[in-house]
Amino acid sequence: MSAVEALLALSLGGGILLSALGLLSVQRHSADRLLARADGLLARRVIRTVLGEELRRGVEGRDWVAPGGDSVRLRVFRGLAFMCISGQPDRVLARYRGSRLPDSRKDSVLVLGSNGRWQAVDLIARRPTMLTCPGAPAEAVEFWVLDPPVSGVAVARVFETGSYHLSGGAFRYRRGRGGRQPLTPEVFIAEGSHLGVGSNGGLALELATETPAPGNPDGRRTFWPRERVRD
């Protein structure tokens, strides 16, 4: 009888253990799906925020282009400067404000000339100065060296050249010749995700994930810039 009772106990214990393992597997699968949905929701929010902000700062056809089906190349604007003449043709005085300080190693400047057109020039160097601009004597000013020299400049925009990509299942940013740095988890399916110019303009984004979240489904969205280049 002891042997029979032991076998029965082992059988019952094995059945309970299998049931517990099955329940644990179901819970783990549900947790994985919830985590994947959360990652997908986060990734879509990051893309909408970043692309929406970047495209509104630029002009389609001048400041950004989408040459392929998975990327957009653009001028990533980091700040604005109000300029005044320093007395030297290749130097200007700049009253700058922006999300970060200019970096002559990677930044360029888009200047608005006296002819009403924007022109991209290189930022060769910058340094603080005790000089001031007329009309704003209390504001900090920097010497900027630009190439080629410009004249009659009133406004300048600091930018770096970069590109955003849908690759390897993630949304990535690449500056210059560096690598593509991921900004989101790897949640996108390559076959159903595209990034390029829309049929009527704008930047068309189509996303596909394995676990789309209810109320936040996969699909197509178009981002529109403030204006399109006309000249």
Coordinates of N, CA and C in Angstrom, one line a residue:
M1 N 0.8 -1.2 0.0 CA 0.0 0.0 0.0 C 0.9 1.3 0.0
S2 N 2.0 1.2 0.7 CA 2.9 2.4 0.7 C 3.4 2.7 -0.7
A3 N 3.7 1.6 -1.4 CA 4.2 1.9 -2.8 C 3.2 2.5 -3.7
V4 N 1.9 2.0 -3.5 CA 0.8 2.5 -4.3 C 0.6 4.0 -4.0
E5 N 0.6 4.2 -2.7 CA 0.4 5.6 -2.3 C 1.5 6.5 -2.8
A6 N 2.7 6.1 -2.8 CA 3.8 6.9 -3.3 C 3.7 7.2 -4.7
L7 N 3.3 6.1 -5.5 CA 3.1 6.3 -7.0 C 2.0 7.3 -7.2
L8 N 0.9 7.2 -6.4 CA -0.2 8.1 -6.6 C 0.2 9.5 -6.3
A9 N 1.0 9.7 -5.2 CA 1.4 11.0 -4.8 C 2.3 11.6 -5.9
L10 N 3.2 10.7 -6.4 CA 4.1 11.2 -7.5 C 3.3 11.6 -8.7
S11 N 2.3 10.8 -9.1 CA 1.5 11.2 -10.2 C 0.7 12.5 -10.0
L12 N 0.1 12.7 -8.8 CA -0.6 13.9 -8.6 C 0.4 15.1 -8.6
G13 N 1.6 14.9 -7.9 CA 2.6 15.9 -7.9 C 3.0 16.3 -9.3
G14 N 3.3 15.3 -10.2 CA 3.7 15.6 -11.5 C 2.6 16.3 -12.3
G15 N 1.3 15.9 -12.1 CA 0.2 16.7 -12.8 C 0.1 18.1 -12.3
I16 N 0.3 18.3 -11.0 CA 0.3 19.7 -10.5 C 1.5 20.5 -11.1
L17 N 2.6 19.9 -11.1 CA 3.8 20.6 -11.6 C 3.6 20.9 -13.1
L18 N 3.1 20.0 -13.9 CA 2.9 20.3 -15.3 C 1.8 21.4 -15.5
S19 N 0.8 21.4 -14.7 CA -0.2 22.5 -14.7 C 0.4 23.8 -14.4
A20 N 1.3 23.8 -13.4 CA 2.0 25.1 -13.0 C 2.9 25.6 -14.1
L21 N 3.6 24.6 -14.7 CA 4.5 25.0 -15.8 C 3.7 25.6 -17.0
G22 N 2.6 24.9 -17.3 CA 1.7 25.4 -18.4 C 1.2 26.8 -18.1
L23 N 0.7 27.0 -16.8 CA 0.3 28.4 -16.4 C 1.4 29.4 -16.5
L24 N 2.6 29.0 -16.1 CA 3.7 29.9 -16.1 C 4.1 30.3 -17.6
S25 N 4.0 29.3 -18.5 CA 4.2 29.5 -19.9 C 3.2 30.5 -20.5
V26 N 1.9 30.3 -20.1 CA 0.9 31.2 -20.6 C 1.2 32.6 -20.1
Q27 N 1.5 32.7 -18.8 CA 1.7 34.1 -18.2 C 2.9 34.7 -18.9
R28 N 4.0 33.9 -19.1 CA 5.2 34.5 -19.7 C 4.9 34.9 -21.2
H29 N 4.1 34.1 -21.9 CA 3.7 34.5 -23.3 C 2.9 35.8 -23.3
S30 N 2.0 35.9 -22.3 CA 1.2 37.2 -22.2 C 2.1 38.4 -21.9
A31 N 3.0 38.1 -20.9 CA 3.9 39.2 -20.6 C 4.8 39.7 -21.7
D32 N 5.3 38.7 -22.5 CA 6.1 39.0 -23.7 C 5.3 39.8 -24.7
R33 N 4.0 39.5 -24.9 CA 3.2 40.2 -25.8 C 2.9 41.6 -25.3
L34 N 2.7 41.8 -24.0 CA 2.5 43.1 -23.5 C 3.7 43.9 -23.6
L35 N 4.9 43.3 -23.4 CA 6.2 44.0 -23.5 C 6.4 44.4 -25.0
A36 N 6.1 43.5 -25.9 CA 6.3 43.8 -27.3 C 5.3 45.0 -27.7
R37 N 4.1 45.0 -27.2 CA 3.2 46.0 -27.6 C 3.7 47.4 -27.0
A38 N 4.2 47.3 -25.7 CA 4.7 48.5 -25.1 C 5.9 49.1 -25.9
D39 N 6.8 48.2 -26.4 CA 7.9 48.6 -27.2 C 7.4 49.2 -28.5
G40 N 6.4 48.6 -29.1 CA 5.9 49.1 -30.4 C 5.3 50.5 -30.2
L41 N 4.5 50.6 -29.1 CA 3.9 51.9 -28.8 C 5.0 53.0 -28.6
L42 N 6.0 52.7 -27.8 CA 7.1 53.6 -27.6 C 7.8 54.0 -28.9
A43 N 8.0 53.0 -29.7 CA 8.7 53.2 -31.0 C 7.9 54.2 -31.9
R44 N 6.6 53.9 -32.0 CA 5.8 54.8 -32.8 C 5.7 56.2 -32.3
R45 N 5.7 56.4 -31.0 CA 5.6 57.7 -30.4 C 7.0 58.4 -30.7
V46 N 8.1 57.7 -30.6 CA 9.4 58.4 -30.8 C 9.5 58.8 -32.3
I47 N 9.0 58.0 -33.2 CA 9.1 58.3 -34.6 C 8.2 59.5 -34.9
R48 N 7.0 59.5 -34.4 CA 6.1 60.6 -34.7 C 6.6 61.9 -34.2
T49 N 7.1 61.8 -33.0 CA 7.7 63.1 -32.3 C 8.9 63.6 -33.1
V50 N 9.8 62.7 -33.4 CA 11.1 63.1 -34.0 C 10.9 63.6 -35.4
L51 N 10.2 62.8 -36.2 CA 10.0 63.2 -37.6 C 9.1 64.4 -37.8
G52 N 8.1 64.5 -36.9 CA 7.2 65.6 -37.0 C 7.9 66.9 -36.7
E53 N 8.8 66.9 -35.7 CA 9.5 68.1 -35.3 C 10.6 68.4 -36.3
E54 N 11.3 67.4 -36.8 CA 12.4 67.7 -37.8 C 11.9 68.2 -39.1
L55 N 10.8 67.7 -39.6 CA 10.3 68.1 -40.9 C 9.7 69.5 -40.8
R56 N 9.1 69.8 -39.7 CA 8.5 71.2 -39.6 C 9.5 72.3 -39.6
R57 N 10.8 71.9 -39.2 CA 11.8 72.9 -39.2 C 12.4 73.2 -40.6
G58 N 12.2 72.3 -41.5 CA 12.8 72.4 -42.8 C 11.8 72.5 -43.9
V59 N 12.4 72.7 -45.1 CA 11.6 72.8 -46.3 C 11.8 71.6 -47.2
E60 N 10.7 71.0 -47.6 CA 10.8 69.8 -48.5 C 11.5 70.2 -49.8
G61 N 12.5 69.4 -50.2 CA 13.2 69.6 -51.4 C 14.4 70.5 -51.3
R62 N 14.5 71.2 -50.1 CA 15.7 72.0 -49.9 C 16.5 71.4 -48.6
D63 N 15.7 71.2 -47.6 CA 16.3 70.8 -46.3 C 16.2 69.3 -46.0
W64 N 15.4 68.6 -46.8 CA 15.3 67.2 -46.6 C 14.9 66.5 -47.9
V65 N 15.4 65.3 -48.1 CA 15.0 64.5 -49.2 C 14.9 63.0 -48.8
A66 N 14.1 62.2 -49.4 CA 13.9 60.8 -49.1 C 14.3 60.0 -50.3
P67 N 15.5 59.7 -50.5 CA 16.0 59.1 -51.8 C 15.5 57.6 -52.0
G68 N 15.3 56.9 -50.9 CA 15.0 55.5 -51.0 C 13.7 55.2 -50.3
G69 N 13.5 53.9 -50.0 CA 12.3 53.5 -49.3 C 12.4 53.2 -47.8
D70 N 13.6 53.6 -47.3 CA 13.8 53.3 -45.9 C 14.5 54.4 -45.1
S71 N 14.7 55.6 -45.7 CA 15.5 56.6 -45.1 C 15.1 58.0 -45.5
V72 N 15.5 59.0 -44.7 CA 15.3 60.4 -45.1 C 16.6 61.2 -44.7
R73 N 17.2 61.9 -45.6 CA 18.4 62.7 -45.3 C 18.0 64.2 -45.2
L74 N 18.5 64.8 -44.2 CA 18.0 66.1 -43.9 C 19.0 67.0 -43.1
R75 N 18.7 68.3 -43.1 CA 19.5 69.2 -42.3 C 18.8 69.2 -40.9
V76 N 19.5 68.8 -39.9 CA 18.9 68.8 -38.5 C 19.3 70.1 -37.8
F77 N 18.3 71.0 -37.7 CA 18.6 72.3 -37.2 C 18.7 72.3 -35.7
R78 N 19.7 73.0 -35.1 CA 20.0 72.9 -33.7 C 19.9 74.3 -33.1
G79 N 19.8 75.4 -33.8 CA 19.7 76.7 -33.2 C 19.6 77.8 -34.2
L80 N 19.4 79.0 -33.7 CA 19.2 80.2 -34.5 C 20.1 81.3 -34.0
A81 N 20.6 82.1 -34.9 CA 21.5 83.2 -34.6 C 21.1 84.5 -35.3
F82 N 21.1 85.6 -34.6 CA 20.9 86.9 -35.2 C 22.3 87.5 -35.3
M83 N 22.5 88.0 -36.5 CA 23.9 88.4 -36.9 C 24.0 89.9 -37.0
C84 N 25.3 90.4 -36.8 CA 25.6 91.8 -37.2 C 27.1 91.8 -37.7
I85 N 27.4 92.8 -38.4 CA 28.7 92.8 -39.1 C 29.8 93.1 -38.1
S86 N 30.9 92.5 -38.3 CA 32.1 92.7 -37.4 C 33.1 93.6 -38.0
G87 N 33.0 93.9 -39.3 CA 34.0 94.7 -39.9 C 35.0 93.9 -40.7
Q88 N 35.0 92.6 -40.6 CA 35.8 91.7 -41.4 C 34.9 90.8 -42.3
P89 N 35.3 90.7 -43.6 CA 34.4 90.0 -44.5 C 34.0 88.6 -44.2
D90 N 35.0 87.8 -43.6 CA 34.7 86.4 -43.3 C 34.2 86.1 -41.9
R91 N 34.0 87.2 -41.1 CA 33.6 87.1 -39.7 C 32.4 87.9 -39.5
V92 N 31.5 87.3 -38.6 CA 30.3 88.0 -38.2 C 30.1 87.8 -36.7
L93 N 29.3 88.7 -36.1 CA 29.0 88.6 -34.7 C 27.6 87.9 -34.6
A94 N 27.6 86.9 -33.8 CA 26.4 86.1 -33.7 C 25.8 86.1 -32.3
R95 N 24.5 86.4 -32.2 CA 23.8 86.2 -30.9 C 23.0 84.9 -31.1
Y96 N 23.4 83.9 -30.4 CA 22.9 82.5 -30.7 C 22.0 82.0 -29.6
R97 N 21.0 81.2 -30.0 CA 20.2 80.5 -29.0 C 19.7 79.2 -29.7
G98 N 19.7 78.1 -28.9 CA 19.4 76.9 -29.5 C 19.4 75.7 -28.5
S99 N 19.2 74.5 -29.0 CA 19.1 73.3 -28.2 C 20.5 72.9 -27.7
R100 N 21.6 73.3 -28.4 CA 22.9 73.1 -27.9 C 23.8 74.1 -28.6
L101 N 25.1 74.2 -28.1 CA 26.1 75.1 -28.7 C 26.5 74.6 -30.1
P102 N 26.8 75.5 -31.0 CA 27.4 75.1 -32.3 C 28.7 74.4 -32.1
D103 N 29.0 73.5 -33.1 CA 30.2 72.7 -33.1 C 30.8 72.8 -34.5
S104 N 31.9 73.5 -34.6 CA 32.5 73.7 -36.0 C 33.0 72.4 -36.6
R105 N 33.2 71.4 -35.8 CA 33.6 70.1 -36.4 C 32.5 69.4 -37.2
K106 N 31.3 69.7 -36.9 CA 30.2 68.9 -37.5 C 29.1 69.8 -38.0
D107 N 29.0 71.1 -37.6 CA 27.9 71.9 -38.0 C 28.2 72.8 -39.2
S108 N 27.1 73.2 -39.9 CA 27.1 74.2 -40.9 C 26.1 75.2 -40.6
V109 N 26.1 76.3 -41.4 CA 25.2 77.4 -41.1 C 24.4 77.7 -42.4
L110 N 23.1 77.9 -42.2 CA 22.2 78.3 -43.3 C 21.9 79.8 -43.1
V111 N 22.4 80.7 -44.0 CA 22.3 82.1 -43.8 C 21.3 82.7 -44.8
L112 N 20.6 83.7 -44.3 CA 19.6 84.4 -45.1 C 20.3 85.7 -45.6
G113 N 20.6 85.7 -46.9 CA 21.3 86.8 -47.5 C 20.4 88.0 -47.8
S114 N 21.0 89.1 -48.2 CA 20.3 90.3 -48.5 C 19.4 90.2 -49.7
N115 N 19.6 89.1 -50.5 CA 18.8 88.9 -51.7 C 17.6 88.1 -51.4
G116 N 17.4 87.8 -50.1 CA 16.2 87.0 -49.6 C 16.3 85.5 -49.8
R117 N 17.5 85.0 -50.2 CA 17.7 83.6 -50.4 C 18.6 83.0 -49.3
W118 N 18.3 81.7 -49.0 CA 19.1 81.0 -48.0 C 20.3 80.4 -48.7
Q119 N 21.5 80.4 -48.0 CA 22.7 79.9 -48.5 C 23.4 79.1 -47.4
A120 N 23.8 77.8 -47.7 CA 24.6 77.0 -46.8 C 26.1 77.3 -46.9
V121 N 26.7 77.6 -45.7 CA 28.1 77.9 -45.6 C 28.7 77.1 -44.5
D122 N 30.0 76.9 -44.5 CA 30.7 76.2 -43.4 C 31.0 77.1 -42.2
L123 N 30.8 76.5 -41.0 CA 31.2 77.2 -39.8 C 32.7 76.7 -39.5
I124 N 33.6 77.6 -39.8 CA 35.0 77.3 -39.6 C 35.5 77.3 -38.2
A125 N 35.0 78.4 -37.4 CA 35.5 78.5 -36.1 C 34.5 79.5 -35.4
R126 N 34.5 79.4 -34.0 CA 33.7 80.3 -33.2 C 34.4 80.5 -31.9
R127 N 34.2 81.8 -31.4 CA 34.8 82.1 -30.1 C 34.1 83.2 -29.4
P128 N 34.1 83.3 -28.1 CA 33.4 84.4 -27.5 C 34.1 85.7 -27.7
T129 N 33.4 86.8 -27.6 CA 34.0 88.2 -27.7 C 33.3 89.1 -26.8
M130 N 34.0 90.2 -26.5 CA 33.5 91.3 -25.6 C 32.7 92.3 -26.4
L131 N 32.7 92.2 -27.8 CA 32.0 93.1 -28.6 C 30.5 92.8 -28.4
T132 N 29.7 93.8 -28.9 CA 28.2 93.7 -28.8 C 27.6 94.1 -30.1
C133 N 26.4 93.6 -30.3 CA 25.6 94.0 -31.5 C 24.8 95.3 -31.2
P134 N 24.7 96.2 -32.2 CA 23.8 97.4 -32.0 C 22.4 96.9 -31.7
G135 N 21.8 97.6 -30.8 CA 20.4 97.2 -30.5 C 20.2 96.2 -29.4
A136 N 21.3 95.4 -29.1 CA 21.2 94.3 -28.1 C 22.5 94.3 -27.3
P137 N 22.9 95.4 -26.6 CA 24.2 95.4 -26.0 C 24.3 94.5 -24.8
A138 N 23.2 94.0 -24.3 CA 23.3 93.1 -23.1 C 23.4 91.7 -23.4
E139 N 23.3 91.3 -24.7 CA 23.3 89.9 -25.1 C 24.7 89.4 -25.4
A140 N 25.0 88.2 -25.0 CA 26.3 87.6 -25.3 C 26.5 87.4 -26.7
V141 N 27.7 87.6 -27.2 CA 28.0 87.6 -28.7 C 29.2 86.7 -28.9
E142 N 29.2 86.0 -30.1 CA 30.4 85.3 -30.5 C 30.9 85.7 -31.8
F143 N 32.2 85.6 -32.1 CA 32.8 85.7 -33.4 C 32.6 84.4 -34.1
W144 N 32.0 84.4 -35.3 CA 31.9 83.3 -36.2 C 32.7 83.5 -37.4
V145 N 33.5 82.5 -37.8 CA 34.2 82.5 -39.1 C 33.5 81.6 -40.1
L146 N 33.0 82.2 -41.2 CA 32.2 81.5 -42.2 C 33.0 81.3 -43.5
D147 N 32.7 80.3 -44.2 CA 33.3 80.0 -45.5 C 32.3 79.4 -46.4
P148 N 32.0 80.1 -47.6 CA 32.6 81.4 -48.0 C 32.1 82.6 -47.2
P149 N 32.8 83.7 -47.3 CA 32.3 84.9 -46.6 C 31.0 85.3 -47.1
V150 N 30.2 85.9 -46.2 CA 28.9 86.4 -46.5 C 28.7 87.9 -46.1
S151 N 27.8 88.6 -46.7 CA 27.6 90.0 -46.4 C 26.1 90.3 -46.3
G152 N 25.7 91.2 -45.5 CA 24.3 91.6 -45.4 C 23.5 90.5 -44.7
V153 N 24.1 89.7 -43.8 CA 23.4 88.6 -43.2 C 22.7 89.1 -41.9
A154 N 21.4 88.7 -41.7 CA 20.7 89.1 -40.5 C 20.4 87.9 -39.7
V155 N 20.1 86.8 -40.3 CA 19.7 85.6 -39.6 C 20.4 84.4 -40.1
A156 N 20.8 83.5 -39.2 CA 21.4 82.2 -39.6 C 20.9 81.1 -38.8
R157 N 20.9 79.9 -39.4 CA 20.4 78.7 -38.7 C 21.5 77.7 -38.7
V158 N 21.8 77.1 -37.5 CA 22.9 76.1 -37.3 C 22.3 74.7 -37.5
F159 N 23.0 73.9 -38.3 CA 22.4 72.6 -38.5 C 23.6 71.6 -38.7
E160 N 23.3 70.3 -38.5 CA 24.2 69.2 -38.8 C 23.5 68.4 -39.8
T161 N 24.2 67.7 -40.7 CA 23.6 66.9 -41.7 C 23.5 65.5 -41.2
G162 N 22.3 64.9 -41.2 CA 22.1 63.6 -40.7 C 21.0 62.9 -41.5
S163 N 20.7 61.7 -41.1 CA 19.7 60.9 -41.8 C 19.0 59.9 -40.8
Y164 N 17.7 59.7 -41.0 CA 16.9 58.8 -40.2 C 16.6 57.6 -41.1
H165 N 16.7 56.4 -40.4 CA 16.5 55.1 -41.2 C 15.6 54.2 -40.5
L166 N 14.9 53.4 -41.3 CA 14.2 52.2 -40.8 C 15.0 51.0 -41.2
S167 N 15.8 50.4 -40.3 CA 16.7 49.3 -40.7 C 16.9 48.4 -39.4
G168 N 17.1 47.1 -39.7 CA 17.3 46.2 -38.6 C 16.1 46.1 -37.6
G169 N 14.9 46.5 -38.1 CA 13.8 46.4 -37.2 C 13.6 47.6 -36.3
A170 N 14.5 48.7 -36.4 CA 14.4 49.8 -35.5 C 14.5 51.1 -36.3
F171 N 14.2 52.2 -35.6 CA 14.3 53.5 -36.2 C 15.6 54.1 -35.7
R172 N 16.5 54.5 -36.6 CA 17.9 54.8 -36.3 C 18.3 56.2 -36.9
Y173 N 19.3 56.8 -36.2 CA 19.8 58.1 -36.7 C 21.3 58.0 -37.0
R174 N 21.7 58.6 -38.1 CA 23.1 58.6 -38.5 C 23.5 60.0 -38.8
R175 N 24.6 60.4 -38.2 CA 25.2 61.7 -38.4 C 26.5 61.6 -39.1
G176 N 26.6 62.3 -40.3 CA 27.8 62.2 -41.1 C 28.1 60.8 -41.6
R177 N 29.3 60.3 -41.3 CA 29.7 59.0 -41.8 C 29.7 58.0 -40.6
G178 N 29.1 58.4 -39.5 CA 29.0 57.4 -38.4 C 28.0 56.3 -38.6
G179 N 27.9 55.5 -37.6 CA 27.0 54.3 -37.7 C 25.6 54.8 -37.4
R180 N 24.7 53.9 -37.7 CA 23.2 54.1 -37.5 C 22.9 53.7 -36.1
Q181 N 22.6 54.8 -35.2 CA 22.4 54.5 -33.8 C 20.9 54.3 -33.6
P182 N 20.5 53.2 -32.9 CA 19.0 53.0 -32.7 C 18.4 54.0 -31.7
L183 N 17.2 54.5 -32.1 CA 16.5 55.3 -31.2 C 15.3 54.6 -30.6
T184 N 14.9 53.4 -31.1 CA 13.8 52.6 -30.7 C 14.2 51.2 -30.5
P185 N 13.4 50.4 -29.8 CA 13.6 48.9 -29.8 C 13.4 48.4 -31.2
E186 N 13.9 47.2 -31.5 CA 13.8 46.5 -32.8 C 12.4 45.8 -32.8
V187 N 11.4 46.5 -33.3 CA 10.0 45.9 -33.2 C 9.4 45.9 -34.6
F188 N 10.0 46.5 -35.6 CA 9.4 46.6 -36.9 C 9.7 45.5 -37.9
I189 N 8.7 45.1 -38.7 CA 8.9 44.1 -39.7 C 9.4 44.8 -41.0
A190 N 10.5 44.3 -41.6 CA 11.1 45.0 -42.7 C 10.1 45.0 -43.9
E191 N 9.4 43.9 -44.2 CA 8.6 43.8 -45.4 C 7.4 44.8 -45.4
G192 N 6.9 45.2 -44.3 CA 5.8 46.1 -44.3 C 6.1 47.5 -43.8
S193 N 7.4 47.8 -43.6 CA 7.7 49.1 -43.0 C 8.5 49.9 -44.1
H194 N 8.1 51.1 -44.4 CA 8.7 51.9 -45.4 C 8.7 53.4 -45.0
L195 N 9.7 54.1 -45.6 CA 9.9 55.5 -45.3 C 10.3 56.2 -46.5
G196 N 9.5 57.1 -47.1 CA 9.8 57.8 -48.3 C 8.9 58.9 -48.7
V197 N 9.1 59.5 -49.8 CA 8.2 60.6 -50.2 C 6.8 60.1 -50.6
G198 N 5.8 60.8 -50.1 CA 4.4 60.4 -50.4 C 4.0 60.7 -51.9
S199 N 3.0 60.1 -52.4 CA 2.5 60.3 -53.7 C 2.2 61.7 -54.0
N200 N 1.7 62.5 -53.0 CA 1.4 63.9 -53.2 C 2.3 64.8 -52.4
G201 N 3.5 64.3 -52.0 CA 4.4 65.1 -51.3 C 4.4 64.7 -49.8
G202 N 5.2 65.3 -49.0 CA 5.3 65.0 -47.6 C 6.1 63.7 -47.4
L203 N 6.4 63.3 -46.2 CA 7.1 62.1 -45.9 C 6.2 61.0 -45.4
A204 N 6.0 60.0 -46.2 CA 5.1 58.9 -45.9 C 5.8 57.8 -45.1
L205 N 5.2 57.5 -44.0 CA 5.8 56.4 -43.1 C 4.8 55.3 -43.0
E206 N 5.2 54.1 -43.2 CA 4.3 52.9 -43.1 C 5.1 51.9 -42.1
L207 N 4.4 51.6 -41.1 CA 5.0 50.7 -40.1 C 4.2 49.4 -39.9
A208 N 4.9 48.3 -39.7 CA 4.3 47.0 -39.4 C 5.1 46.4 -38.3
T209 N 4.3 45.9 -37.3 CA 4.9 45.2 -36.2 C 4.2 43.8 -36.0
E210 N 4.8 42.9 -35.3 CA 4.2 41.6 -35.1 C 3.1 41.7 -34.1
T211 N 3.1 42.6 -33.2 CA 2.0 42.7 -32.2 C 1.5 44.2 -32.1
P212 N 0.7 44.6 -33.1 CA 0.1 46.0 -33.0 C -0.8 46.1 -31.8
A213 N -0.7 47.3 -31.2 CA -1.5 47.5 -30.0 C -2.9 48.0 -30.3
P214 N -3.9 47.5 -29.6 CA -5.3 48.0 -29.8 C -5.4 49.5 -29.6
G215 N -6.0 50.2 -30.5 CA -6.1 51.6 -30.5 C -4.9 52.4 -31.0
N216 N -3.9 51.6 -31.4 CA -2.7 52.2 -31.9 C -2.2 51.3 -33.0
P217 N -3.0 51.0 -34.0 CA -2.7 50.0 -35.0 C -1.6 50.4 -36.0
D218 N -1.0 49.5 -36.6 CA 0.0 49.7 -37.6 C -0.7 50.4 -38.8
G219 N 0.1 51.0 -39.7 CA -0.5 51.6 -40.8 C 0.4 52.7 -41.4
R220 N -0.3 53.6 -42.2 CA 0.4 54.6 -42.9 C 0.2 56.0 -42.4
R221 N 1.2 56.8 -42.3 CA 1.0 58.2 -41.8 C 1.9 59.1 -42.6
T222 N 1.5 60.3 -42.9 CA 2.3 61.3 -43.7 C 2.6 62.5 -42.9
F223 N 3.9 62.9 -42.9 CA 4.3 64.0 -42.2 C 4.5 65.2 -43.2
W224 N 4.0 66.3 -42.9 CA 4.1 67.5 -43.8 C 4.9 68.6 -43.3
P225 N 5.8 69.1 -44.1 CA 6.7 70.3 -43.7 C 5.8 71.5 -43.7
R226 N 6.4 72.6 -43.2 CA 5.7 73.9 -43.2 C 5.5 74.4 -44.6
E227 N 6.5 74.1 -45.4 CA 6.4 74.6 -46.8 C 7.2 73.8 -47.7
R228 N 7.0 74.0 -49.0 CA 7.8 73.3 -50.0 C 8.6 74.3 -50.8
V229 N 9.8 73.9 -51.2 CA 10.6 74.8 -52.0 C 9.9 75.1 -53.4
R230 N 10.0 76.4 -53.8 CA 9.3 76.8 -55.0 C 10.3 77.4 -56.1
D231 N 11.5 77.6 -55.7 CA 12.4 78.2 -56.6 C 13.5 77.2 -57.2

